[in-house]
């Protein structure tokens, strides 16, 4: 008897909706994975929780590094060929968007990804402040989600516990930044690690 | 009358001898620059001074990020096709090596680069602790430097002031990490920005 061929495991993709490098990766990760026969599980994440563990701080608040990073983000967008406009409020709390994503993802992952990309583009291209609950409901509504139903869900405690558990799980796996990707247990942090990630997939490690 | 053609300005390359990503860049930067008709000015730098300004800390000391980074450094070495062995003492103070480099560089930049690469390889391949003055003198001696002369130089106050001024100048230009490169005023931080740096040189910006 021969062993049945197992399909390759999905890639895990962690992101915070306030992370521009997370936005760049979100635009690229599914096509990259598909080139190597993989699918991607998206995991919304809250960087603010990791800052308490690592002692790190949001990029714009760090002397020297903050100013460089704002410049690097704009240049990296051009490098990746992606539209980008620095949001007028940055960074922002992203709980509402992350919870909406999770709830959608449990029902329809494809729709959740469409919502996720729409939320990223709203924030990083159209300067929509997606920390606002109304903006999140509007974006979900545009993806065919029942606005009243999602509004009730986001007001409840269940989805809050769900996101907290998701973030806790990420932390326990070592996630401390965005984007953060796992391929068969191998961790890759940062949009600038996409080339290493792609080589890893192509060669089965290196 | 036509204007004489001006040669393209050299690239400025800042590095700390304790930085593995600085080592990777040191191995690549001159050939990269040469592909686009540029030369490289090497500037030894002390990350410890920037940590006081940025509030950042050495990578290995940061929860979660430290463990990831040690793994990322080894994988990045393989990605760049460079030999690497994690030094048993890391990070280290690099004043002696930086001062020796500066003194050499003021006299013979090519010999200084050869010393710089030898020091990086000693530390990151052969596990030689180059924070040790004797190790620095040995490495310089192997490059044809008079050991007694360099020993006297490194014991003096002049070279200390020279390195302090070099680091201060770097800070005033915004240098906060290693490697850090300037091309015609455009800043690139990290070995992972070499592809952006190369595109910038190829296209004259993007």
Coordinates of C-alpha atoms in Angstrom, one line a residue:
Chain A
X1 CA 0.0 0.0 0.0
X2 CA 1.3 3.4 -0.9
X3 CA 0.7 6.4 1.4
X4 CA -1.9 8.8 0.1
X5 CA -0.3 12.1 -1.0
X6 CA -1.0 14.7 1.7
X7 CA -1.8 18.2 0.4
X8 CA 0.8 20.8 1.7
X9 CA -0.2 22.5 4.9
X10 CA -1.6 26.1 4.6
X11 CA 0.6 29.0 5.5
X12 CA -0.3 31.1 8.6
X13 CA -0.3 34.8 8.0
X14 CA -0.5 37.1 11.0
X15 CA -1.2 40.8 10.4
X16 CA -2.3 44.0 12.3
X17 CA -4.6 46.3 10.3
X18 CA -2.5 49.3 11.4
X19 CA 0.7 47.8 10.0
X20 CA 1.7 49.2 6.5
X21 CA 4.1 46.3 6.0
X22 CA 1.2 44.0 6.9
X23 CA -0.8 45.7 4.1
X24 CA 2.0 45.1 1.6
X25 CA 2.2 41.4 2.6
X26 CA -1.6 41.0 2.5
X27 CA -1.6 42.2 -1.1
X28 CA 1.1 39.6 -2.1
X29 CA 0.8 36.5 0.2
X30 CA -2.0 34.5 -1.5
X31 CA -0.5 34.8 -5.0
X32 CA 2.9 33.9 -3.6
X33 CA 1.6 30.9 -1.8
X34 CA -0.5 29.8 -4.8
X35 CA 2.7 29.7 -6.9
X36 CA 3.9 26.9 -4.7
X37 CA 0.6 25.0 -4.3
X38 CA -0.2 26.5 -0.9
X39 CA -3.2 28.3 0.6
X40 CA -3.1 30.9 3.3
X41 CA -4.9 31.2 6.7
X42 CA -5.2 34.8 7.7
X43 CA -4.9 35.7 11.4
X44 CA -5.8 39.2 12.6
X45 CA -3.4 40.3 15.4
X46 CA -3.0 43.2 17.8
X47 CA 0.6 44.6 17.9
X48 CA -0.3 46.6 21.0
X49 CA -0.5 43.4 23.0
X50 CA 3.0 42.3 21.8
X51 CA 4.5 45.7 22.7
X52 CA 3.7 44.9 26.3
X53 CA 5.6 41.6 26.0
X54 CA 8.6 42.8 24.0
X55 CA 8.9 46.4 25.5
X56 CA 8.9 47.7 21.9
X57 CA 6.9 50.7 20.8
X58 CA 5.0 51.8 17.6
X59 CA 7.5 52.8 14.9
X60 CA 6.6 56.5 14.6
X61 CA 7.3 57.1 18.3
X62 CA 11.0 55.9 18.1
X63 CA 13.6 58.7 17.7
X64 CA 15.5 58.4 14.3
X65 CA 13.9 55.1 13.5
X66 CA 10.5 56.6 13.3
X67 CA 11.4 59.2 10.8
X68 CA 13.3 56.7 8.7
X69 CA 10.4 54.2 8.8
X70 CA 7.8 56.7 7.5
X71 CA 10.1 57.2 4.5
X72 CA 10.8 53.5 4.1
X73 CA 7.1 52.7 4.1
X74 CA 6.4 55.0 1.2
X75 CA 9.5 53.8 -0.7
X76 CA 8.6 50.1 0.0
X77 CA 5.1 50.7 -1.4
X78 CA 6.6 52.0 -4.7
X79 CA 9.1 49.0 -4.6
X80 CA 6.2 46.6 -4.3
X81 CA 4.2 48.5 -6.9
X82 CA 1.3 49.2 -4.5
X83 CA -0.7 52.4 -4.0
X84 CA -0.1 54.1 -0.6
X85 CA -0.9 57.3 1.1
X86 CA 0.3 57.9 4.7
X87 CA -2.8 57.9 6.9
X88 CA -3.4 61.2 8.7
X89 CA -3.9 59.2 12.0
X90 CA -1.3 56.5 12.5
X91 CA -1.0 54.1 14.2
X92 CA -4.6 53.3 15.2
X93 CA -6.4 50.7 17.4
X94 CA -7.7 47.9 15.2
X95 CA -9.8 45.7 17.4
X96 CA -13.1 46.4 15.6
X97 CA -11.6 45.5 12.2
X98 CA -9.8 42.4 13.6
X99 CA -13.0 41.2 15.3
X100 CA -15.1 41.8 12.1
X101 CA -12.4 39.9 10.1
X102 CA -12.5 36.9 12.6
X103 CA -16.3 36.7 12.5
X104 CA -16.3 36.8 8.8
X105 CA -13.4 34.3 8.5
X106 CA -15.3 31.7 10.6
X107 CA -18.1 31.9 8.1
X108 CA -16.5 32.6 4.7
X109 CA -12.7 32.9 4.5
X110 CA -12.7 34.3 0.9
X111 CA -15.1 37.0 1.9
X112 CA -13.0 37.8 5.0
X113 CA -9.9 38.2 2.8
X114 CA -11.8 40.5 0.5
X115 CA -12.9 42.5 3.6
X116 CA -9.4 42.5 4.9
X117 CA -7.9 43.9 1.7
X118 CA -10.7 46.4 1.5
X119 CA -10.0 47.6 5.0
X120 CA -6.2 47.8 4.4
X121 CA -6.8 49.8 1.2
X122 CA -9.3 52.1 2.9
X123 CA -6.8 52.9 5.6
X124 CA -3.5 53.0 3.6
X125 CA -4.8 54.4 0.3
X126 CA -8.0 56.3 1.0
X127 CA -7.1 57.6 4.5
X128 CA -10.3 56.1 6.1
X129 CA -9.8 55.8 9.8
X130 CA -10.7 52.1 10.2
X131 CA -10.5 52.3 14.0
X132 CA -14.0 53.8 13.7
X133 CA -16.7 51.1 14.2
X134 CA -18.9 52.8 11.6
X135 CA -16.1 52.6 9.0
X136 CA -15.7 48.9 9.7
X137 CA -19.4 48.2 9.4
X138 CA -19.5 50.2 6.1
X139 CA -16.6 48.2 4.6
X140 CA -18.1 44.9 5.7
X141 CA -21.5 46.0 4.3
X142 CA -19.8 46.7 0.9
X143 CA -18.7 43.0 1.0
X144 CA -22.3 41.8 1.3
X145 CA -22.3 41.5 5.1
X146 CA -25.6 42.2 7.0
X147 CA -24.6 45.5 8.8
X148 CA -27.1 45.0 11.7
X149 CA -26.0 41.5 12.3
X150 CA -22.3 42.4 12.4
X151 CA -23.0 45.4 14.6
X152 CA -24.7 43.1 17.2
X153 CA -21.8 40.7 17.0
X154 CA -19.2 43.4 17.6
X155 CA -21.1 44.7 20.6
X156 CA -21.0 41.3 22.2
X157 CA -18.5 39.7 24.5
X158 CA -18.0 36.5 22.5
X159 CA -16.1 38.0 19.6
X160 CA -13.9 39.9 22.1
X161 CA -12.9 36.7 23.8
X162 CA -12.4 35.1 20.4
X163 CA -9.9 37.8 19.3
X164 CA -8.1 37.7 22.6
X165 CA -7.6 34.0 22.3
X166 CA -6.3 34.3 18.7
X167 CA -3.8 37.0 19.8
X168 CA -2.7 34.8 22.8
X169 CA -2.2 31.9 20.5
X170 CA -0.1 34.0 18.2
X171 CA 2.0 35.2 21.1
X172 CA 2.6 31.6 22.2
X173 CA 3.8 30.8 18.8
X174 CA 6.3 33.7 19.0
X175 CA 4.5 36.4 16.9
X176 CA 5.8 39.8 17.8
X177 CA 5.3 41.9 14.6
X178 CA 3.3 42.3 11.4
X179 CA 3.4 40.7 8.9
X180 CA 4.4 37.4 10.5
X181 CA 4.2 34.1 8.6
X182 CA 4.7 30.5 9.4
X183 CA 5.5 27.9 6.8
X184 CA 5.6 24.4 8.3
X185 CA 6.8 25.8 11.6
X186 CA 9.4 28.2 10.0
X187 CA 8.8 31.8 11.0
X188 CA 9.2 34.8 8.7
X189 CA 8.8 38.4 10.1
X190 CA 8.4 41.4 7.8
X191 CA 7.4 42.1 4.2
X192 CA 11.1 42.2 3.5
X193 CA 11.3 38.4 4.2
X194 CA 8.9 37.5 1.4
X195 CA 11.8 36.6 -0.9
X196 CA 13.2 34.2 1.7
X197 CA 9.7 32.9 2.3
X198 CA 9.3 32.3 -1.5
X199 CA 12.7 30.5 -1.7
X200 CA 11.7 28.4 1.3
X201 CA 8.5 27.3 -0.4
X202 CA 10.3 26.7 -3.8
X203 CA 13.1 24.6 -2.3
X204 CA 11.4 23.1 0.8
X205 CA 13.8 25.0 3.1
X206 CA 17.3 26.2 2.5
Chain B
X1 CA 31.6 74.8 -23.5
X2 CA 30.2 71.6 -22.2
X3 CA 30.2 70.7 -18.5
X4 CA 32.7 68.1 -17.6
X5 CA 31.0 64.8 -16.6
X6 CA 31.1 64.4 -12.8
X7 CA 31.7 60.9 -11.5
X8 CA 28.8 59.6 -9.4
X9 CA 29.2 60.3 -5.6
X10 CA 30.4 57.4 -3.4
X11 CA 28.0 55.5 -1.3
X12 CA 28.3 55.8 2.5
X13 CA 28.2 52.5 4.3
X14 CA 27.8 52.5 8.1
X15 CA 28.3 49.3 10.1
X16 CA 29.0 48.0 13.6
X17 CA 31.4 45.1 13.9
X18 CA 29.0 43.4 16.3
X19 CA 26.2 43.4 13.7
X20 CA 25.6 40.2 11.7
X21 CA 23.5 42.1 9.2
X22 CA 26.4 44.6 8.9
X23 CA 28.7 41.6 8.1
X24 CA 26.3 40.4 5.4
X25 CA 26.2 43.9 3.8
X26 CA 30.0 44.3 4.1
X27 CA 30.4 41.2 2.0
X28 CA 28.1 42.5 -0.7
X29 CA 28.2 46.3 -0.8
X30 CA 31.3 47.0 -2.9
X31 CA 30.4 44.6 -5.7
X32 CA 26.8 45.9 -5.6
X33 CA 28.0 49.5 -5.9
X34 CA 30.6 48.6 -8.6
X35 CA 27.8 47.2 -10.8
X36 CA 26.5 50.7 -11.0
X37 CA 29.7 52.6 -11.3
X38 CA 29.9 53.6 -7.6
X39 CA 32.5 53.3 -4.9
X40 CA 31.8 52.9 -1.2
X41 CA 33.1 54.8 1.8
X42 CA 33.0 52.6 4.9
X43 CA 32.1 54.2 8.2
X44 CA 32.6 52.2 11.4
X45 CA 29.8 53.0 13.9
X46 CA 28.8 52.1 17.5
X47 CA 25.2 50.9 17.9
X48 CA 25.5 51.3 21.7
X49 CA 25.5 55.0 21.2
X50 CA 22.3 54.9 19.1
X51 CA 20.5 52.8 21.7
X52 CA 20.8 55.7 24.1
X53 CA 19.1 57.9 21.5
X54 CA 16.4 55.6 20.2
X55 CA 15.7 53.7 23.5
X56 CA 16.2 50.5 21.6
X57 CA 18.2 47.5 22.9
X58 CA 20.5 44.8 21.4
X59 CA 18.3 42.2 19.5
X60 CA 19.1 39.2 21.7
X61 CA 17.8 41.0 24.8
X62 CA 14.3 41.6 23.4
X63 CA 11.6 39.0 24.3
X64 CA 10.3 37.0 21.3
X65 CA 12.1 39.2 18.8
X66 CA 15.5 38.1 20.2
X67 CA 14.9 34.4 19.7
X68 CA 13.5 35.0 16.2
X69 CA 16.4 37.2 15.3
X70 CA 19.1 34.6 16.2
X71 CA 17.2 32.2 13.9
X72 CA 16.8 34.8 11.2
X73 CA 20.5 35.7 11.2
X74 CA 21.5 32.1 10.5
X75 CA 18.8 31.7 7.8
X76 CA 19.8 35.0 6.2
X77 CA 23.4 33.9 6.1
X78 CA 22.4 30.9 4.1
X79 CA 20.1 33.1 1.9
X80 CA 23.1 35.4 1.1
X81 CA 25.3 32.4 0.6
X82 CA 27.7 33.5 3.3
X83 CA 29.5 31.4 6.0
X84 CA 28.2 32.1 9.5
X85 CA 28.6 30.7 13.0
X86 CA 26.8 32.3 15.9
X87 CA 29.6 33.8 18.1
X88 CA 29.7 32.4 21.7
X89 CA 29.8 36.0 23.0
X90 CA 27.2 38.3 21.3
X91 CA 26.9 41.2 21.1
X92 CA 30.3 42.7 22.0
X93 CA 31.8 46.2 22.3
X94 CA 33.6 47.1 19.1
X95 CA 35.5 50.3 19.9
X96 CA 38.9 48.8 19.3
X97 CA 38.0 47.3 15.9
X98 CA 36.2 50.5 14.9
X99 CA 39.2 52.7 15.9
X100 CA 41.7 50.4 14.1
X101 CA 39.5 50.5 11.0
X102 CA 39.3 54.3 11.1
X103 CA 43.1 54.8 11.5
X104 CA 43.7 52.4 8.6
X105 CA 41.1 54.0 6.5
X106 CA 42.7 57.4 6.8
X107 CA 45.9 55.9 5.3
X108 CA 44.7 53.1 3.0
X109 CA 41.0 52.5 2.4
X110 CA 41.5 49.3 0.5
X111 CA 43.6 47.8 3.3
X112 CA 41.0 49.1 5.8
X113 CA 38.3 47.2 4.0
X114 CA 40.4 44.0 3.9
X115 CA 40.9 44.4 7.7
X116 CA 37.2 45.1 8.1
X117 CA 36.1 41.9 6.3
X118 CA 38.8 39.9 8.1
X119 CA 37.5 41.2 11.4
X120 CA 33.9 40.4 10.5
X121 CA 34.8 36.9 9.4
X122 CA 36.9 36.3 12.5
X123 CA 33.9 37.2 14.6
X124 CA 31.0 35.7 12.7
X125 CA 32.7 32.6 11.2
X126 CA 35.7 31.7 13.4
X127 CA 34.2 32.8 16.7
X128 CA 37.1 35.1 17.5
X129 CA 36.1 37.7 20.2
X130 CA 37.2 40.9 18.4
X131 CA 36.3 43.0 21.4
X132 CA 39.7 41.9 22.6
X133 CA 42.5 44.4 21.8
X134 CA 45.0 41.6 21.1
X135 CA 42.7 40.0 18.6
X136 CA 42.3 43.4 16.7
X137 CA 46.1 43.9 16.6
X138 CA 46.5 40.3 15.4
X139 CA 44.0 40.8 12.5
X140 CA 45.6 44.2 11.5
X141 CA 49.0 42.6 11.7
X142 CA 47.8 39.9 9.2
X143 CA 47.0 42.8 6.8
X144 CA 50.5 44.1 7.0
X145 CA 50.0 46.7 9.6
X146 CA 52.8 47.5 12.1
X147 CA 51.4 46.0 15.3
X148 CA 53.4 48.2 17.7
X149 CA 52.4 51.4 15.8
X150 CA 48.7 50.5 15.8
X151 CA 48.9 49.5 19.5
X152 CA 50.3 52.9 20.4
X153 CA 47.6 54.6 18.3
X154 CA 44.8 52.7 20.0
X155 CA 46.2 53.6 23.4
X156 CA 46.0 57.4 22.6
X157 CA 43.2 59.9 22.9
X158 CA 43.2 61.2 19.4
X159 CA 41.7 58.1 17.8
X160 CA 39.0 57.9 20.5
X161 CA 38.0 61.5 19.6
X162 CA 38.1 60.6 15.9
X163 CA 35.7 57.7 16.4
X164 CA 33.4 59.7 18.7
X165 CA 33.2 62.4 16.0
X166 CA 32.4 59.8 13.3
X167 CA 29.6 58.3 15.4
X168 CA 28.2 61.8 16.2
X169 CA 28.2 62.6 12.5
X170 CA 26.4 59.4 11.7
X171 CA 23.8 60.1 14.3
X172 CA 23.3 63.6 13.0
X173 CA 22.6 62.0 9.5
X174 CA 20.0 59.8 11.1
X175 CA 21.9 56.5 11.4
X176 CA 20.3 54.3 14.1
X177 CA 21.2 50.7 12.9
X178 CA 23.6 48.6 11.0
X179 CA 24.0 48.3 8.1
X180 CA 22.9 51.8 7.2
X181 CA 23.6 53.1 3.7
X182 CA 23.2 56.5 2.0
X183 CA 23.0 56.9 -1.8
X184 CA 22.8 60.6 -2.8
X185 CA 21.1 61.4 0.5
X186 CA 18.7 58.4 0.3
X187 CA 18.9 56.2 3.4
X188 CA 18.6 52.4 3.4
X189 CA 18.7 50.5 6.7
X190 CA 19.2 46.8 6.9
X191 CA 20.8 44.0 4.7
X192 CA 17.2 43.3 3.6
X193 CA 17.1 46.7 1.8
X194 CA 20.0 45.8 -0.5
X195 CA 17.5 44.9 -3.3
X196 CA 15.8 48.4 -2.9
X197 CA 19.3 50.0 -2.8
X198 CA 20.3 48.2 -6.0
X199 CA 17.1 49.2 -7.8
X200 CA 17.7 52.8 -6.6
X201 CA 21.2 52.7 -8.2
X202 CA 20.0 51.1 -11.4
X203 CA 17.1 53.5 -12.0
X204 CA 18.4 56.6 -10.3
X205 CA 15.6 56.4 -7.7
X206 CA 12.1 55.0 -8.0

